[in-house]
PDB file of C-alpha atoms and ligand atoms in Angstrom:
ATOM      1  CA  UNK T   8      48.807 -19.338  22.270  1.00 49.00           C
ATOM      2  CA  UNK T   9      46.531 -19.523  19.266  1.00 53.00           C
ATOM      3  CA  UNK T  10      44.690 -22.572  20.593  1.00 51.00           C
ATOM      4  CA  UNK T  11      43.332 -20.459  23.477  1.00 53.00           C
ATOM      5  CA  UNK T  12      41.571 -18.073  21.140  1.00 52.00           C
ATOM      6  CA  UNK T  13      37.871 -18.623  20.582  1.00 52.00           C
ATOM      7  CA  UNK T  14      37.409 -20.658  17.464  1.00 52.00           C
ATOM      8  CA  UNK T  15      35.188 -19.453  14.714  1.00 57.00           C
ATOM      9  CA  UNK T  16      33.989 -21.353  11.710  1.00 57.00           C
ATOM     10  CA  UNK T  17      35.231 -19.866   8.444  1.00 61.00           C
ATOM     11  CA  UNK T  18      32.370 -18.809   6.210  1.00 58.00           C
ATOM     12  CA  UNK T  19      32.852 -21.601   3.674  1.00 62.00           C
ATOM     13  CA  UNK T  20      32.733 -24.298   6.376  1.00 72.00           C
ATOM     14  CA  UNK T  21      29.501 -23.142   7.971  1.00 88.00           C
ATOM     15  CA  UNK T  22      26.414 -25.029   7.018  1.00 97.00           C
ATOM     16  CA  UNK T  23      24.443 -23.003   4.504  1.00 97.00           C
ATOM     17  CA  UNK T  24      20.736 -23.318   5.228  1.00 97.00           C
ATOM     18  CA  UNK T  25      19.323 -21.167   2.451  1.00 97.00           C
ATOM     19  CA  UNK T  26      20.515 -18.770  -0.218  1.00 97.00           C
ATOM     20  CA  UNK T  27      18.185 -16.048  -1.452  1.00 95.00           C
ATOM     21  CA  UNK T  28      18.677 -13.241  -3.923  1.00 95.00           C
ATOM     22  CA  UNK T  29      20.163 -10.739  -1.479  1.00 97.00           C
ATOM     23  CA  UNK T  30      20.980 -12.843   1.600  1.00 98.00           C
ATOM     24  CA  UNK T  31      22.391 -16.159   2.761  1.00 98.00           C
ATOM     25  CA  UNK T  32      21.323 -17.963   5.927  1.00 98.00           C
ATOM     26  CA  UNK T  33      23.883 -20.082   7.775  1.00 98.00           C
ATOM     27  CA  UNK T  34      23.495 -22.361  10.734  1.00 98.00           C
ATOM     28  CA  UNK T  35      23.924 -20.344  13.942  1.00 98.00           C
ATOM     29  CA  UNK T  36      26.160 -20.981  16.947  1.00 97.00           C
ATOM     30  CA  UNK T  37      23.307 -22.412  19.042  1.00 96.00           C
ATOM     31  CA  UNK T  38      20.199 -24.409  18.209  1.00 96.00           C
ATOM     32  CA  UNK T  39      17.341 -22.131  17.247  1.00 97.00           C
ATOM     33  CA  UNK T  40      19.670 -19.455  15.851  1.00 98.00           C
ATOM     34  CA  UNK T  41      20.830 -18.609  12.339  1.00 98.00           C
ATOM     35  CA  UNK T  42      23.308 -16.185  10.830  1.00 98.00           C
ATOM     36  CA  UNK T  43      21.832 -13.832   8.235  1.00 98.00           C
ATOM     37  CA  UNK T  44      24.468 -12.654   5.734  1.00 98.00           C
ATOM     38  CA  UNK T  45      23.754  -9.632   3.509  1.00 98.00           C
ATOM     39  CA  UNK T  46      25.131  -9.861  -0.045  1.00 98.00           C
ATOM     40  CA  UNK T  47      25.739  -6.989  -2.461  1.00 98.00           C
ATOM     41  CA  UNK T  48      23.355  -8.460  -5.043  1.00 98.00           C
ATOM     42  CA  UNK T  49      20.498  -6.281  -6.228  1.00 98.00           C
ATOM     43  CA  UNK T  50      17.642  -7.910  -8.107  1.00 97.00           C
ATOM     44  CA  UNK T  51      14.329  -6.677  -9.421  1.00 96.00           C
ATOM     45  CA  UNK T  52      11.431  -7.914 -11.522  1.00 94.00           C
ATOM     46  CA  UNK T  53      11.791 -11.458 -10.183  1.00 91.00           C
ATOM     47  CA  UNK T  54      15.563 -11.435 -10.677  1.00 91.00           C
ATOM     48  CA  UNK T  55      15.373 -10.651 -14.414  1.00 94.00           C
ATOM     49  CA  UNK T  56      17.466  -7.618 -13.529  1.00 97.00           C
ATOM     50  CA  UNK T  57      20.565  -8.388 -11.451  1.00 97.00           C
ATOM     51  CA  UNK T  58      23.661  -6.413 -10.475  1.00 97.00           C
ATOM     52  CA  UNK T  59      26.296  -6.450  -7.767  1.00 98.00           C
ATOM     53  CA  UNK T  60      26.359  -3.107  -5.994  1.00 98.00           C
ATOM     54  CA  UNK T  61      29.454  -2.795  -3.784  1.00 98.00           C
ATOM     55  CA  UNK T  62      28.507  -1.796  -0.269  1.00 97.00           C
ATOM     56  CA  UNK T  63      24.755  -2.434  -0.435  1.00 98.00           C
ATOM     57  CA  UNK T  64      24.929  -5.481   1.868  1.00 98.00           C
ATOM     58  CA  UNK T  65      26.895  -3.605   4.523  1.00 98.00           C
ATOM     59  CA  UNK T  66      24.406  -0.722   4.473  1.00 98.00           C
ATOM     60  CA  UNK T  67      21.338  -2.976   4.612  1.00 98.00           C
ATOM     61  CA  UNK T  68      22.844  -4.958   7.493  1.00 98.00           C
ATOM     62  CA  UNK T  69      23.328  -1.743   9.487  1.00 98.00           C
ATOM     63  CA  UNK T  70      20.008  -0.127   8.596  1.00 98.00           C
ATOM     64  CA  UNK T  71      18.052  -3.325   9.230  1.00 98.00           C
ATOM     65  CA  UNK T  72      19.874  -3.844  12.548  1.00 98.00           C
ATOM     66  CA  UNK T  73      18.925  -0.334  13.644  1.00 98.00           C
ATOM     67  CA  UNK T  74      15.256  -0.800  12.752  1.00 98.00           C
ATOM     68  CA  UNK T  75      14.897  -4.302  14.209  1.00 98.00           C
ATOM     69  CA  UNK T  76      16.686  -3.340  17.453  1.00 98.00           C
ATOM     70  CA  UNK T  77      14.317  -0.394  17.849  1.00 98.00           C
ATOM     71  CA  UNK T  78      11.296  -2.598  17.127  1.00 98.00           C
ATOM     72  CA  UNK T  79      12.487  -5.063  19.781  1.00 98.00           C
ATOM     73  CA  UNK T  80      12.930  -2.150  22.196  1.00 98.00           C
ATOM     74  CA  UNK T  81       9.342  -0.906  21.737  1.00 98.00           C
ATOM     75  CA  UNK T  82       7.903  -4.395  22.141  1.00 98.00           C
ATOM     76  CA  UNK T  83       7.333  -5.325  18.516  1.00 98.00           C
ATOM     77  CA  UNK T  84       8.731  -8.869  18.423  1.00 98.00           C
ATOM     78  CA  UNK T  85      11.289  -9.670  15.717  1.00 98.00           C
ATOM     79  CA  UNK T  86      13.724 -12.452  14.873  1.00 98.00           C
ATOM     80  CA  UNK T  87      16.703 -10.130  15.433  1.00 98.00           C
ATOM     81  CA  UNK T  88      19.225 -10.889  18.200  1.00 98.00           C
ATOM     82  CA  UNK T  89      22.347  -8.857  17.384  1.00 98.00           C
ATOM     83  CA  UNK T  90      24.675  -7.776  14.613  1.00 98.00           C
ATOM     84  CA  UNK T  91      27.836  -9.876  14.385  1.00 98.00           C
ATOM     85  CA  UNK T  92      29.961  -7.994  11.839  1.00 98.00           C
ATOM     86  CA  UNK T  93      29.704  -5.732   8.798  1.00 97.00           C
ATOM     87  CA  UNK T  94      27.620  -8.184   6.801  1.00 98.00           C
ATOM     88  CA  UNK T  95      26.080 -10.559   9.310  1.00 98.00           C
ATOM     89  CA  UNK T  96      23.567 -10.687  12.099  1.00 98.00           C
ATOM     90  CA  UNK T  97      22.471 -13.348  14.549  1.00 98.00           C
ATOM     91  CA  UNK T  98      18.772 -14.115  14.304  1.00 98.00           C
ATOM     92  CA  UNK T  99      16.305 -16.563  15.808  1.00 98.00           C
ATOM     93  CA  UNK T 100      15.220 -19.374  13.557  1.00 98.00           C
ATOM     94  CA  UNK T 101      11.545 -18.955  12.668  1.00 98.00           C
ATOM     95  CA  UNK T 102       9.117 -20.729  10.385  1.00 98.00           C
ATOM     96  CA  UNK T 103       8.666 -18.169   7.625  1.00 98.00           C
ATOM     97  CA  UNK T 104       5.054 -17.527   6.631  1.00 98.00           C
ATOM     98  CA  UNK T 105       5.106 -17.532   2.802  1.00 98.00           C
ATOM     99  CA  UNK T 106       3.614 -14.046   2.449  1.00 98.00           C
ATOM    100  CA  UNK T 107       5.047 -10.663   1.588  1.00 98.00           C
ATOM    101  CA  UNK T 108       3.099  -8.164   3.654  1.00 99.00           C
ATOM    102  CA  UNK T 109       3.064  -4.743   1.997  1.00 99.00           C
ATOM    103  CA  UNK T 110       1.876  -1.618   3.798  1.00 99.00           C
ATOM    104  CA  UNK T 111       1.204   1.484   1.711  1.00 99.00           C
ATOM    105  CA  UNK T 112       0.676   5.080   2.798  1.00 99.00           C
ATOM    106  CA  UNK T 113       1.139   6.780  -0.555  1.00 98.00           C
ATOM    107  CA  UNK T 114       0.336   5.472  -4.064  1.00 98.00           C
ATOM    108  CA  UNK T 115       3.442   4.212  -5.878  1.00 98.00           C
ATOM    109  CA  UNK T 116       4.793   1.204  -7.746  1.00 98.00           C
ATOM    110  CA  UNK T 117       2.432  -1.639  -8.517  1.00 98.00           C
ATOM    111  CA  UNK T 118      -0.544  -0.038  -6.725  1.00 98.00           C
ATOM    112  CA  UNK T 119      -0.251   3.129  -8.803  1.00 98.00           C
ATOM    113  CA  UNK T 120      -0.067   1.004 -11.962  1.00 98.00           C
ATOM    114  CA  UNK T 121      -2.882  -1.405 -11.002  1.00 98.00           C
ATOM    115  CA  UNK T 122      -5.402   1.280 -10.016  1.00 98.00           C
ATOM    116  CA  UNK T 123      -4.248   4.071 -12.319  1.00 98.00           C
ATOM    117  CA  UNK T 124      -3.279   6.385  -9.443  1.00 98.00           C
ATOM    118  CA  UNK T 125      -0.709   9.115  -9.775  1.00 98.00           C
ATOM    119  CA  UNK T 126       2.479   8.244  -7.873  1.00 98.00           C
ATOM    120  CA  UNK T 127       2.667  10.384  -4.756  1.00 98.00           C
ATOM    121  CA  UNK T 128      -1.078  10.508  -4.075  1.00 98.00           C
ATOM    122  CA  UNK T 129      -1.708  10.180  -0.333  1.00 98.00           C
ATOM    123  CA  UNK T 130      -3.965   7.173   0.288  1.00 98.00           C
ATOM    124  CA  UNK T 131      -7.204   7.675   2.274  1.00 98.00           C
ATOM    125  CA  UNK T 132      -5.732   5.337   4.882  1.00 98.00           C
ATOM    126  CA  UNK T 133      -2.866   2.888   5.174  1.00 98.00           C
ATOM    127  CA  UNK T 134      -3.519  -0.206   3.082  1.00 98.00           C
ATOM    128  CA  UNK T 135      -2.196  -3.703   3.796  1.00 99.00           C
ATOM    129  CA  UNK T 136      -1.729  -6.162   0.934  1.00 99.00           C
ATOM    130  CA  UNK T 137      -0.565  -9.770   0.879  1.00 99.00           C
ATOM    131  CA  UNK T 138       1.506 -11.434  -1.825  1.00 98.00           C
ATOM    132  CA  UNK T 139       2.184 -15.163  -1.959  1.00 98.00           C
ATOM    133  CA  UNK T 140       5.962 -15.709  -1.870  1.00 98.00           C
ATOM    134  CA  UNK T 141       6.545 -17.847  -4.944  1.00 97.00           C
ATOM    135  CA  UNK T 142       9.131 -16.832  -7.530  1.00 94.00           C
ATOM    136  CA  UNK T 143       7.785 -19.258 -10.147  1.00 96.00           C
ATOM    137  CA  UNK T 144       4.435 -17.436  -9.953  1.00 97.00           C
ATOM    138  CA  UNK T 145       6.034 -13.985  -9.632  1.00 96.00           C
ATOM    139  CA  UNK T 146       4.657 -13.385  -6.093  1.00 97.00           C
ATOM    140  CA  UNK T 147       0.950 -12.984  -6.952  1.00 98.00           C
ATOM    141  CA  UNK T 148      -1.279 -10.801  -4.790  1.00 98.00           C
ATOM    142  CA  UNK T 149      -3.633 -12.897  -2.636  1.00 98.00           C
ATOM    143  CA  UNK T 150      -6.516 -12.190  -0.264  1.00 98.00           C
ATOM    144  CA  UNK T 151      -7.225 -13.478   3.235  1.00 98.00           C
ATOM    145  CA  UNK T 152      -9.529 -16.022   1.603  1.00 98.00           C
ATOM    146  CA  UNK T 153      -6.632 -17.556  -0.319  1.00 98.00           C
ATOM    147  CA  UNK T 154      -4.357 -17.440   2.727  1.00 99.00           C
ATOM    148  CA  UNK T 155      -6.766 -19.356   4.962  1.00 98.00           C
ATOM    149  CA  UNK T 156      -8.059 -21.697   2.240  1.00 98.00           C
ATOM    150  CA  UNK T 157      -4.545 -22.851   1.351  1.00 98.00           C
ATOM    151  CA  UNK T 158      -3.425 -22.927   4.985  1.00 98.00           C
ATOM    152  CA  UNK T 159      -0.575 -20.414   4.707  1.00 98.00           C
ATOM    153  CA  UNK T 160      -1.841 -18.756   7.903  1.00 98.00           C
ATOM    154  CA  UNK T 161      -5.007 -19.065   9.988  1.00 98.00           C
ATOM    155  CA  UNK T 162      -7.393 -16.150  10.751  1.00 98.00           C
ATOM    156  CA  UNK T 163      -5.810 -15.490  14.181  1.00 98.00           C
ATOM    157  CA  UNK T 164      -2.361 -15.408  12.595  1.00 98.00           C
ATOM    158  CA  UNK T 165      -3.581 -13.011   9.884  1.00 98.00           C
ATOM    159  CA  UNK T 166      -4.884 -10.710  12.634  1.00 98.00           C
ATOM    160  CA  UNK T 167      -1.510 -10.883  14.395  1.00 98.00           C
ATOM    161  CA  UNK T 168       0.357 -10.210  11.128  1.00 98.00           C
ATOM    162  CA  UNK T 169      -1.827  -7.165  10.375  1.00 98.00           C
ATOM    163  CA  UNK T 170      -1.373  -5.803  13.903  1.00 98.00           C
ATOM    164  CA  UNK T 171       2.410  -6.189  13.576  1.00 98.00           C
ATOM    165  CA  UNK T 172       2.378  -4.550  10.138  1.00 99.00           C
ATOM    166  CA  UNK T 173       0.472  -1.538  11.491  1.00 98.00           C
ATOM    167  CA  UNK T 174       2.818  -1.150  14.453  1.00 98.00           C
ATOM    168  CA  UNK T 175       5.842  -1.349  12.153  1.00 99.00           C
ATOM    169  CA  UNK T 176       4.228   1.235   9.848  1.00 99.00           C
ATOM    170  CA  UNK T 177       3.560   3.653  12.698  1.00 98.00           C
ATOM    171  CA  UNK T 178       7.063   3.264  14.083  1.00 98.00           C
ATOM    172  CA  UNK T 179       8.813   3.573  10.707  1.00 98.00           C
ATOM    173  CA  UNK T 180       6.650   6.496   9.535  1.00 98.00           C
ATOM    174  CA  UNK T 181       7.617   8.473  12.641  1.00 98.00           C
ATOM    175  CA  UNK T 182      11.250   7.427  12.539  1.00 98.00           C
ATOM    176  CA  UNK T 183      11.674   8.519   8.923  1.00 98.00           C
ATOM    177  CA  UNK T 184       9.541  11.670   9.264  1.00 98.00           C
ATOM    178  CA  UNK T 185      11.949  12.760  11.997  1.00 98.00           C
ATOM    179  CA  UNK T 186      14.836  12.660   9.511  1.00 98.00           C
ATOM    180  CA  UNK T 187      12.998  14.318   6.633  1.00 98.00           C
ATOM    181  CA  UNK T 188      11.942  11.149   4.801  1.00 98.00           C
ATOM    182  CA  UNK T 189       8.433  10.081   3.707  1.00 98.00           C
ATOM    183  CA  UNK T 190       7.690   6.387   4.173  1.00 99.00           C
ATOM    184  CA  UNK T 191       5.696   5.674   0.997  1.00 99.00           C
ATOM    185  CA  UNK T 192       5.387   1.898   1.402  1.00 99.00           C
ATOM    186  CA  UNK T 193       7.322  -1.125   2.601  1.00 99.00           C
ATOM    187  CA  UNK T 194       7.300  -4.904   2.728  1.00 99.00           C
ATOM    188  CA  UNK T 195       7.786  -7.148   5.732  1.00 99.00           C
ATOM    189  CA  UNK T 196       7.967 -10.874   6.189  1.00 98.00           C
ATOM    190  CA  UNK T 197       6.807 -12.641   9.302  1.00 99.00           C
ATOM    191  CA  UNK T 198       7.533 -15.977  10.912  1.00 98.00           C
ATOM    192  CA  UNK T 199       6.362 -18.300  13.641  1.00 98.00           C
ATOM    193  CA  UNK T 200       8.694 -18.319  16.634  1.00 98.00           C
ATOM    194  CA  UNK T 201       8.305 -21.374  18.831  1.00 96.00           C
ATOM    195  CA  UNK T 202       9.087 -21.057  22.534  1.00 92.00           C
ATOM    196  CA  UNK T 203       8.286 -24.468  23.985  1.00 90.00           C
ATOM    197  CA  UNK T 204       4.619 -25.094  23.229  1.00 93.00           C
ATOM    198  CA  UNK T 205       3.934 -21.404  22.710  1.00 96.00           C
ATOM    199  CA  UNK T 206       4.064 -19.831  19.276  1.00 97.00           C
ATOM    200  CA  UNK T 207       4.047 -16.168  18.362  1.00 97.00           C
ATOM    201  CA  UNK T 208       4.328 -14.302  15.113  1.00 98.00           C
ATOM    202  CA  UNK T 209       7.398 -12.079  14.789  1.00 98.00           C
ATOM    203  CA  UNK T 210       8.826  -9.756  12.132  1.00 99.00           C
ATOM    204  CA  UNK T 211      11.554 -11.560  10.153  1.00 98.00           C
ATOM    205  CA  UNK T 212      13.831 -11.068   7.118  1.00 98.00           C
ATOM    206  CA  UNK T 213      15.052  -7.450   6.764  1.00 98.00           C
ATOM    207  CA  UNK T 214      13.731  -3.909   6.665  1.00 98.00           C
ATOM    208  CA  UNK T 215      15.988  -1.707   4.551  1.00 98.00           C
ATOM    209  CA  UNK T 216      15.861   0.619   1.533  1.00 98.00           C
ATOM    210  CA  UNK T 217      15.618  -2.617  -0.528  1.00 98.00           C
ATOM    211  CA  UNK T 218      12.175  -3.261   0.945  1.00 98.00           C
ATOM    212  CA  UNK T 219      10.843   0.283   1.516  1.00 98.00           C
ATOM    213  CA  UNK T 220      10.036   3.290  -0.652  1.00 99.00           C
ATOM    214  CA  UNK T 221      11.654   6.306   0.973  1.00 99.00           C
ATOM    215  CA  UNK T 222      11.292   9.785  -0.512  1.00 98.00           C
ATOM    216  CA  UNK T 223      13.129  12.859   0.707  1.00 98.00           C
ATOM    217  CA  UNK T 224      10.375  15.153   1.960  1.00 98.00           C
ATOM    218  CA  UNK T 225      11.823  18.378   0.501  1.00 98.00           C
ATOM    219  CA  UNK T 226      13.459  17.299  -2.747  1.00 98.00           C
ATOM    220  CA  UNK T 227      11.219  14.203  -3.350  1.00 98.00           C
ATOM    221  CA  UNK T 228      14.445  12.315  -4.215  1.00 98.00           C
ATOM    222  CA  UNK T 229      14.126   8.540  -4.083  1.00 98.00           C
ATOM    223  CA  UNK T 230      16.338   7.023  -1.380  1.00 98.00           C
ATOM    224  CA  UNK T 231      15.466   3.364  -2.043  1.00 98.00           C
ATOM    225  CA  UNK T 232      15.712   0.445  -4.469  1.00 98.00           C
ATOM    226  CA  UNK T 233      13.636   2.245  -7.108  1.00 98.00           C
ATOM    227  CA  UNK T 234      16.989   3.881  -8.024  1.00 98.00           C
ATOM    228  CA  UNK T 235      18.053   0.429  -9.223  1.00 98.00           C
ATOM    229  CA  UNK T 236      14.671  -0.727 -10.581  1.00 98.00           C
ATOM    230  CA  UNK T 237      14.377   2.477 -12.642  1.00 98.00           C
ATOM    231  CA  UNK T 238      18.073   2.724 -13.656  1.00 98.00           C
ATOM    232  CA  UNK T 239      18.548   6.025 -11.848  1.00 98.00           C
ATOM    233  CA  UNK T 240      22.021   5.264 -10.402  1.00 97.00           C
ATOM    234  CA  UNK T 241      23.309   6.521  -7.066  1.00 98.00           C
ATOM    235  CA  UNK T 242      21.958   3.639  -4.999  1.00 98.00           C
ATOM    236  CA  UNK T 243      24.835   3.380  -2.518  1.00 98.00           C
ATOM    237  CA  UNK T 244      24.829   7.158  -2.088  1.00 98.00           C
ATOM    238  CA  UNK T 245      21.070   7.084  -1.371  1.00 98.00           C
ATOM    239  CA  UNK T 246      21.293   4.186   1.130  1.00 98.00           C
ATOM    240  CA  UNK T 247      24.297   5.905   2.787  1.00 98.00           C
ATOM    241  CA  UNK T 248      22.213   9.057   3.123  1.00 98.00           C
ATOM    242  CA  UNK T 249      19.452   7.090   4.877  1.00 98.00           C
ATOM    243  CA  UNK T 250      22.041   5.548   7.228  1.00 98.00           C
ATOM    244  CA  UNK T 251      23.684   8.911   7.864  1.00 97.00           C
ATOM    245  CA  UNK T 252      20.372  10.583   8.707  1.00 98.00           C
ATOM    246  CA  UNK T 253      19.513   7.770  11.105  1.00 98.00           C
ATOM    247  CA  UNK T 254      22.887   8.405  12.747  1.00 97.00           C
ATOM    248  CA  UNK T 255      24.205   4.917  12.105  1.00 94.00           C
ATOM    249  CA  UNK T 256      26.987   5.649   9.641  1.00 78.00           C
ATOM    250  CA  UNK T 257      29.474   8.382  10.287  1.00 68.00           C
ATOM    251  CA  UNK T 258      30.290  10.517   7.264  1.00 56.00           C
ATOM    252  CA  UNK T 259      33.834   9.153   7.097  1.00 54.00           C
ATOM    253  CA  UNK T 260      32.803   5.492   7.032  1.00 67.00           C
ATOM    254  CA  UNK T 261      32.946   3.921   3.593  1.00 64.00           C
ATOM    255  CA  UNK T 262      30.641   0.916   3.222  1.00 64.00           C
ATOM    256  CA  UNK T 263      32.421  -0.383   0.112  1.00 63.00           C
ATOM    257  CA  UNK T 264      35.760  -0.671   1.913  1.00 55.00           C
ATOM    258  CA  UNK T 265      34.534  -2.735   4.844  1.00 51.00           C
ATOM    259  CA  UNK T 266      33.731  -6.311   5.685  1.00 46.00           C
ATOM    260  CA  UNK T 267      34.201  -9.612   3.951  1.00 43.00           C
ATOM    261  CA  UNK T 268      33.435  -9.716   0.252  1.00 44.00           C
ATOM    262  CA  UNK T 269      31.357 -12.682  -0.888  1.00 48.00           C
ATOM    263  CA  UNK T 270      33.100 -14.764  -3.538  1.00 45.00           C
ATOM    264  CA  UNK T 271      30.644 -15.246  -6.407  1.00 44.00           C
TER     265      UNK T 271
HETATM  266  P1  TMP W   9       5.310  -2.764  -5.308  1.00 65.77           P
HETATM  267  O1  TMP W   9       4.788  -1.368  -5.484  1.00 65.77           O
HETATM  268  O2  TMP W   9       6.267  -3.177  -6.376  1.00 65.77           O
HETATM  269  O3  TMP W   9       4.192  -3.754  -5.113  1.00 65.77           O
HETATM  270  O4  TMP W   9       6.163  -2.761  -3.947  1.00 65.77           O
HETATM  271  C1  TMP W   9       5.619  -2.355  -2.735  1.00 65.77           C
HETATM  272  C2  TMP W   9       6.692  -2.286  -1.669  1.00 65.77           C
HETATM  273  O5  TMP W   9       7.175  -3.598  -1.375  1.00 65.77           O
HETATM  274  C3  TMP W   9       7.926  -1.490  -2.073  1.00 65.77           C
HETATM  275  O6  TMP W   9       8.367  -0.761  -0.939  1.00 65.77           O
HETATM  276  C4  TMP W   9       8.953  -2.521  -2.432  1.00 65.77           C
HETATM  277  C5  TMP W   9       8.568  -3.707  -1.618  1.00 65.77           C
HETATM  278  N1  TMP W   9       8.819  -4.959  -2.323  1.00 65.77           N
HETATM  279  C6  TMP W   9       9.781  -5.843  -1.859  1.00 65.77           C
HETATM  280  O7  TMP W   9      10.425  -5.568  -0.846  1.00 65.77           O
HETATM  281  N2  TMP W   9       9.972  -7.017  -2.530  1.00 65.77           N
HETATM  282  C7  TMP W   9       9.281  -7.356  -3.636  1.00 65.77           C
HETATM  283  O8  TMP W   9       9.502  -8.436  -4.195  1.00 65.77           O
HETATM  284  C8  TMP W   9       8.295  -6.428  -4.129  1.00 65.77           C
HETATM  285  C9  TMP W   9       7.506  -6.733  -5.370  1.00 65.77           C
HETATM  286  C10 TMP W   9       8.104  -5.254  -3.432  1.00 65.77           C
HETATM  287  N1  LIG W  10      13.550  -8.118  -5.333  1.00 65.77           N
HETATM  288  C1  LIG W  10      12.442  -8.604  -6.082  1.00 65.77           C
HETATM  289  C2  LIG W  10      12.865  -9.533  -7.184  1.00 65.77           C
HETATM  290  O1  LIG W  10      14.020  -9.858  -7.388  1.00 65.77           O
HETATM  291  C3  LIG W  10      11.559  -7.558  -6.726  1.00 65.77           C
HETATM  292  C4  LIG W  10      11.686  -6.111  -6.411  1.00 65.77           C
HETATM  293  O2  LIG W  10      12.089  -5.739  -5.305  1.00 65.77           O
HETATM  294  O3  LIG W  10      11.328  -5.294  -7.301  1.00 65.77           O
HETATM  295  O4  LIG W  10      12.003  -9.973  -7.868  1.00 65.77           O
END
């Protein structure tokens, strides 16, 4: 009685809305929804460096699901609806604001380089930075002046984005501290969610070790994408460790053996 089974659209017949470096967005089952598919691709330095890392997509899907579900549960609005399978989640369609919003607690990466700070220096307070999402320009840092002048977001929206970023920082800092991890910095993206005539800004995209710097508090080991950026190896092991500590991946589960594999 095969015809009685719910029909699903095979991946290659779904309408592809957008393909990014690490994810693909497909049309969702209902209007206003999309399917976010996590690939195994790792890129850095504006995709000059690129590798397929078996299992990364599965881990990021699970870790991002866990974080977004918790944000939803504490009243921080996000685009996340639910995870569908090992590599995919159902999300609300939002109008992405073309900014990468970076929150930093500890000097590292480009901030350490730009201001000549030693990596690991605690910052006097959390710092929010904005980067204009534009690969051709290599995501340049911009100020609120640029954002309002070019109409990427208005002053009220910038206030909302900063308030969201701070709430996400407080939640994530506590979450990771509880499992022995220091949240050094992270990046979020935000989008406009329309509900009739009402619009609100929500957290979009993903939050995973691809978009955070996570250092083990005791050993100072890096448990994030810097392992790939800096050719340190052990990326899947590090992401698995983050998932294991958060209690979302049992020790016997093997992320590389699960889920559909994207045909390149
Ligand atoms: P940065 O030190 O290279 O500016 O990165 C700051 C944080 O933002 C770090 O946690 C990594 C994250 N990030 C992304 O998620 N995507 C990016 O394209 C960049 C440049 C940084
Ligand atoms: N993922 C970004 C890129 O491909 C950069 C990074 O995370 O370092 O450019």
